[in-house]
Short mmCIF file of C-alpha atoms in Angstrom, two decimals:
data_model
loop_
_atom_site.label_atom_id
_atom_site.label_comp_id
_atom_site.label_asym_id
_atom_site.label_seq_id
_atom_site.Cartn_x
_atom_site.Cartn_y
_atom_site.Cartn_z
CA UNK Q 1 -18.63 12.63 -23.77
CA UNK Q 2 -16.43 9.74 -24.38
CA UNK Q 3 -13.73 8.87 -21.35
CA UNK Q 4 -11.44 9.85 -23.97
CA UNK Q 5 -12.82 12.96 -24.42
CA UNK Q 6 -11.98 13.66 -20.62
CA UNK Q 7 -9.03 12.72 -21.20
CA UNK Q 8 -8.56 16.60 -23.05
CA UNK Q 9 -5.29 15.53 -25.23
CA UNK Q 10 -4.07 18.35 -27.64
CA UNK Q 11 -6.04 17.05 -30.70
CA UNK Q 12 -3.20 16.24 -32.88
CA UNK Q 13 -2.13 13.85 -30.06
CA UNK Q 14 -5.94 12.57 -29.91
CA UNK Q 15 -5.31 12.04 -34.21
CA UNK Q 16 -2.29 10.42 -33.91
CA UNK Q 17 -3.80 8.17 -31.27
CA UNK Q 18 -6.70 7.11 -32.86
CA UNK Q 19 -4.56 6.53 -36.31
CA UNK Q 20 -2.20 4.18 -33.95
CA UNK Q 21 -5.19 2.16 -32.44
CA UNK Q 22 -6.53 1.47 -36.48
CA UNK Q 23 -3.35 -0.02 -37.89
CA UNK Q 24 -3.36 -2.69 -38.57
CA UNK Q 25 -7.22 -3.52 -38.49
CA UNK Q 26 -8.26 -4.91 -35.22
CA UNK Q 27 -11.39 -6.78 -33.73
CA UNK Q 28 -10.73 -6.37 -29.83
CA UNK Q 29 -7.73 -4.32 -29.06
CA UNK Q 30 -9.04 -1.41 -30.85
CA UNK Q 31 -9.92 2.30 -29.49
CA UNK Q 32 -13.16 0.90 -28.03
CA UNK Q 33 -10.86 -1.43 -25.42
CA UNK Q 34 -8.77 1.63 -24.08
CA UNK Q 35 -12.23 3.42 -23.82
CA UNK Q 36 -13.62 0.56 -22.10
CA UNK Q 37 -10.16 0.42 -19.62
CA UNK Q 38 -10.55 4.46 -19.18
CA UNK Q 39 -14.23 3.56 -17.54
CA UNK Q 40 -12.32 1.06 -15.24
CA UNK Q 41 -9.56 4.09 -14.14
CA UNK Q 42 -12.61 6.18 -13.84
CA UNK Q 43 -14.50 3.98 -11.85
CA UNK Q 44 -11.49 3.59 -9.95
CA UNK Q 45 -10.78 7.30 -9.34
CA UNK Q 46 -14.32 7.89 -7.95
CA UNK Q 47 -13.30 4.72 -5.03
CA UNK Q 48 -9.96 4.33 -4.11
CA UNK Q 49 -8.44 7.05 -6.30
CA UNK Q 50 -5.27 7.11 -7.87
CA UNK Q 51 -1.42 8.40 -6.64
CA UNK Q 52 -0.77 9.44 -10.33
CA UNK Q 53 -4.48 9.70 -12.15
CA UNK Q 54 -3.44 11.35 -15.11
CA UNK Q 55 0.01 9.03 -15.81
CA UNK Q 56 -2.71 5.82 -15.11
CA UNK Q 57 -5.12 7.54 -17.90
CA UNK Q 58 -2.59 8.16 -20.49
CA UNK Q 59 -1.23 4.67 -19.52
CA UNK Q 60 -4.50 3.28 -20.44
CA UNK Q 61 -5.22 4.98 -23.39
CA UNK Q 62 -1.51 3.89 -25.02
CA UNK Q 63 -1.74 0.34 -23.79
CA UNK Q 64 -2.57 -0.85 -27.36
CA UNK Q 65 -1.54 1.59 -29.25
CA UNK Q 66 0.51 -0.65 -31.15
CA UNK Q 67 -0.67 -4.20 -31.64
CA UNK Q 68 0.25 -6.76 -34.05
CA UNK Q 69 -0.94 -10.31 -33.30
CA UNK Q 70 1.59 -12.40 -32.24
CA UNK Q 71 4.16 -10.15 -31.98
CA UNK Q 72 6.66 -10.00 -28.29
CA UNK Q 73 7.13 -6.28 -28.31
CA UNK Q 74 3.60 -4.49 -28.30
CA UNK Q 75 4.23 -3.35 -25.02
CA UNK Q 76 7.96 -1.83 -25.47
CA UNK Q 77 6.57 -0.27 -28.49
CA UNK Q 78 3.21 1.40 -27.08
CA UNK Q 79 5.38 2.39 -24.20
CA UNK Q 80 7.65 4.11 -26.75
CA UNK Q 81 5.12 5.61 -28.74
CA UNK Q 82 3.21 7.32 -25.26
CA UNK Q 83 6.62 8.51 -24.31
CA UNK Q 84 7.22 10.09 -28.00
CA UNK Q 85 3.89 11.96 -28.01
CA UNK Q 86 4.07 13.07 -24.41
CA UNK Q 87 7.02 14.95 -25.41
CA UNK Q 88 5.91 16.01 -28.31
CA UNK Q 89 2.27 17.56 -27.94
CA UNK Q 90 2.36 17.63 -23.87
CA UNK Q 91 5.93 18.41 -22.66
CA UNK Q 92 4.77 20.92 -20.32
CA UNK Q 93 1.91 19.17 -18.33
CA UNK Q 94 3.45 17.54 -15.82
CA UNK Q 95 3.37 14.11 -17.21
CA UNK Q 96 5.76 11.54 -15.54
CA UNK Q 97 6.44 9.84 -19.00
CA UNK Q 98 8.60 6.77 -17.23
CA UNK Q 99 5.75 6.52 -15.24
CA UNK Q 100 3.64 6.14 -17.94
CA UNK Q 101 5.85 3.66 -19.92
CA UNK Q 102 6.17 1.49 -17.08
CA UNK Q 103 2.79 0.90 -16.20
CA UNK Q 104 2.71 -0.12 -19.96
CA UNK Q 105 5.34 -2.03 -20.22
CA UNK Q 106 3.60 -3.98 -17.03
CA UNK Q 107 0.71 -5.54 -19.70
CA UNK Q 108 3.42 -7.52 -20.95
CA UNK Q 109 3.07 -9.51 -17.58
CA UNK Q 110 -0.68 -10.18 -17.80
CA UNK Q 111 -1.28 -13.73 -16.57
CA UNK Q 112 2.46 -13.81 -14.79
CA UNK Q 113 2.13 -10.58 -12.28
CA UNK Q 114 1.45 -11.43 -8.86
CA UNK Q 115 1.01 -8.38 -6.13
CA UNK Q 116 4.13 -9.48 -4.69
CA UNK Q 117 5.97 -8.88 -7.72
CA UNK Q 118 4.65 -4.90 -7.41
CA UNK Q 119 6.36 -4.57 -4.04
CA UNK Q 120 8.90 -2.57 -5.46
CA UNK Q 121 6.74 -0.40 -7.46
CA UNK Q 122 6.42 3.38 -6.18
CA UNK Q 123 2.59 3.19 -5.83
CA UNK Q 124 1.62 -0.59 -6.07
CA UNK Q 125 -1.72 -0.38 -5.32
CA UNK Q 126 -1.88 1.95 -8.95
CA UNK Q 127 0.09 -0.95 -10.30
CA UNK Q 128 -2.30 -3.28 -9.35
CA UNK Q 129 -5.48 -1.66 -10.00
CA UNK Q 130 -4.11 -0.33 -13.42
CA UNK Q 131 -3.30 -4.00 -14.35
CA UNK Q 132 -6.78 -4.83 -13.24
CA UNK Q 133 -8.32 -2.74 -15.08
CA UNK Q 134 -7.41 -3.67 -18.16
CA UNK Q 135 -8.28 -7.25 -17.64
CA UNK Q 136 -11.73 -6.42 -16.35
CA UNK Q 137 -13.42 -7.69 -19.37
CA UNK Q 138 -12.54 -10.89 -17.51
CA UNK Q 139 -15.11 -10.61 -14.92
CA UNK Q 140 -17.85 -8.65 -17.56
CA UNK Q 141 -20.91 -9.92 -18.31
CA UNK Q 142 -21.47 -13.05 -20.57
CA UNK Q 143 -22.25 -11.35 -23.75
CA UNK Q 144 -19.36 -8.49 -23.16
CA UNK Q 145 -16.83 -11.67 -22.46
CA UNK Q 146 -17.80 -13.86 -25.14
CA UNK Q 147 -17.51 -10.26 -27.94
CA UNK Q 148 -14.08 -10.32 -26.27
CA UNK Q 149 -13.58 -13.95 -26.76
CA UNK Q 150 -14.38 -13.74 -30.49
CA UNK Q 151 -12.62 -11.11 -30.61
CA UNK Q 152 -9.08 -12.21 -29.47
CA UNK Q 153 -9.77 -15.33 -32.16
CA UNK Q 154 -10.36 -12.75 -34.99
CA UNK Q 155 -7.32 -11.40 -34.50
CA UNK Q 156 -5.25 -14.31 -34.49
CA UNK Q 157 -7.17 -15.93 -38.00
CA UNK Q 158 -4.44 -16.18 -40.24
CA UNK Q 159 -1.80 -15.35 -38.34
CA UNK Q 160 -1.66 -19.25 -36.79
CA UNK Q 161 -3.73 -21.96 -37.39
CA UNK Q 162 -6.87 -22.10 -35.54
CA UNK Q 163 -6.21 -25.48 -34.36
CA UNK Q 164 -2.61 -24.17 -32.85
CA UNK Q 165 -4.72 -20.86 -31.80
CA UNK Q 166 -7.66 -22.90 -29.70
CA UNK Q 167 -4.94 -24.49 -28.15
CA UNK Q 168 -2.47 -22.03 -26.54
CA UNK Q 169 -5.58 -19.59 -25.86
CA UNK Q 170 -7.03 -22.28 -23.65
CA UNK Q 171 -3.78 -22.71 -22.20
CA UNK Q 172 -3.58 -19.54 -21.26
CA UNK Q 173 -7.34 -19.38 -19.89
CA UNK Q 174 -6.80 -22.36 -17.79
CA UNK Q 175 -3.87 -20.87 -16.33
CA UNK Q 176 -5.90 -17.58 -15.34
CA UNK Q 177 -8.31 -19.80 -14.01
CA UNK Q 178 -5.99 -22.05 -11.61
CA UNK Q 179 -4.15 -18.46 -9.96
CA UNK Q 180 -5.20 -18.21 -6.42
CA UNK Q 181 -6.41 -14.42 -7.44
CA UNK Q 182 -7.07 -13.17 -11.01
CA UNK Q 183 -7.38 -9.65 -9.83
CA UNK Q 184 -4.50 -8.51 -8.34
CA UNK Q 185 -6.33 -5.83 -6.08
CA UNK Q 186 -8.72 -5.88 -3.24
CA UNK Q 187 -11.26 -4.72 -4.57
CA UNK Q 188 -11.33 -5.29 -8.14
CA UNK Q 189 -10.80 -8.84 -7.08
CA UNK Q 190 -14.32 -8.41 -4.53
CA UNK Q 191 -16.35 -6.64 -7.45
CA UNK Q 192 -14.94 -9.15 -10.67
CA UNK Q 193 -13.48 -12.48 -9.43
CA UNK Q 194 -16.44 -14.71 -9.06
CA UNK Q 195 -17.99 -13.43 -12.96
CA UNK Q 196 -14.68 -13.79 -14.28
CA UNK Q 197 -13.84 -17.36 -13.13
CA UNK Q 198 -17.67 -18.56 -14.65
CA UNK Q 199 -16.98 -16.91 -17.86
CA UNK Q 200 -13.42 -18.26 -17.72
CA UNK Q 201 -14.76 -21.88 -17.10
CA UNK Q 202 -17.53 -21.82 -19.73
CA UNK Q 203 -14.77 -20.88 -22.64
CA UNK Q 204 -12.04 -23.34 -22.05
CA UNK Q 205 -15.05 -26.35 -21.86
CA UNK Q 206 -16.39 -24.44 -24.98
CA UNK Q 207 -15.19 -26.55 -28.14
CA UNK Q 208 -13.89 -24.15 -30.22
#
């Protein structure tokens, strides 16, 4: 059983999921990523816990739910599309929705977010573990790193020139690399921060 499969959404919800995370075609930030961030929650839940588990699982599996390379508004528009099928196929459950949009909308910060930023949040520390999670792959093993890696760069071919891609993707690396903390949690920062900052070293002194 899958971590989505926990998850137990109505299956029409589960179709219209899946069908989200396929269009268009993707090479990283496909179904297998928010399955991948689901372990992290539920690795998470069986430590620390959660304030709102279920809004942090549903947060994780919409994430990505839309993704276009390139574009500014993945985020607004995954939030959107979790808050549209929570009403639709789960109005009854209990689901905080907003909650659910705004830990979304929070990827948009990746890179950006600092813990002090989450002060204001209702339940920080599921801010900042939530955020963590989905950047784990940071602090994965080599080979799991470098699939992401290739991954990000088959996304962007075609969509800007490789030269102009290798260029703001190291930028971006580098600038993970030179924050004082990665991970924005205690512990995820313990358990990831040293793997992550050798895997983030050996790609931007890779030549792409």
């Amino acid at each position: 059983m899958t971590p989505l499969d926990r998850l137990r959404l109505p299956a029409p919800m589960r179709a219209a999921l899946e069908a989200a995370h396929c269009e268009p075609p993707r090479a990283y930030h496909t179904l297998g990523h928010a399955q991948a961030v689901l372990l992290e929650v539920e690795a998470v839940a069986a430590g620390p816990g959660w304030t709102r588990p279920r809004e942090v699982a549903l947060a994780a599996a919409y994430h990505d739910a839309v993704y276009v390379p390139g574009a500014r508004d993945n985020e607004a528009r995954s939030a959107t599309l979790a808050r549209a099928h929570i009403a639709q196929w789960m109005p009854d459950a209990g689901i905080d929705a907003d909650r659910v949009a705004q830990l979304v909308g929070y990827t948009a910060l990746h890179g950006r977010i600092t813990a002090a930023d989450l002060e204001a949040d209702p339940a920080p520390e599921d801010a900042m573990r939530f955020l963590d999670c989905d950047m784990a792959v940071l602090g994965a093993p080599p080979a799991v790193f470098d699939a992401y890696h290739r991954g990000i760069a088959a996304e962007y071919r075609g969509v800007v020139p490789a030269w102009l891609f290798a260029i703001n993707r190291r930028r971006f690396l580098k600038a993970l690399l030179a924050r004082e903390r990665i991970f924005l949690s205690d512990d995820m920062h313990a358990r990831l921060d040293a793997q992550a900052r050798i895997n983030l070293r050996r790609a931007v002194t890779h030549k792409q």
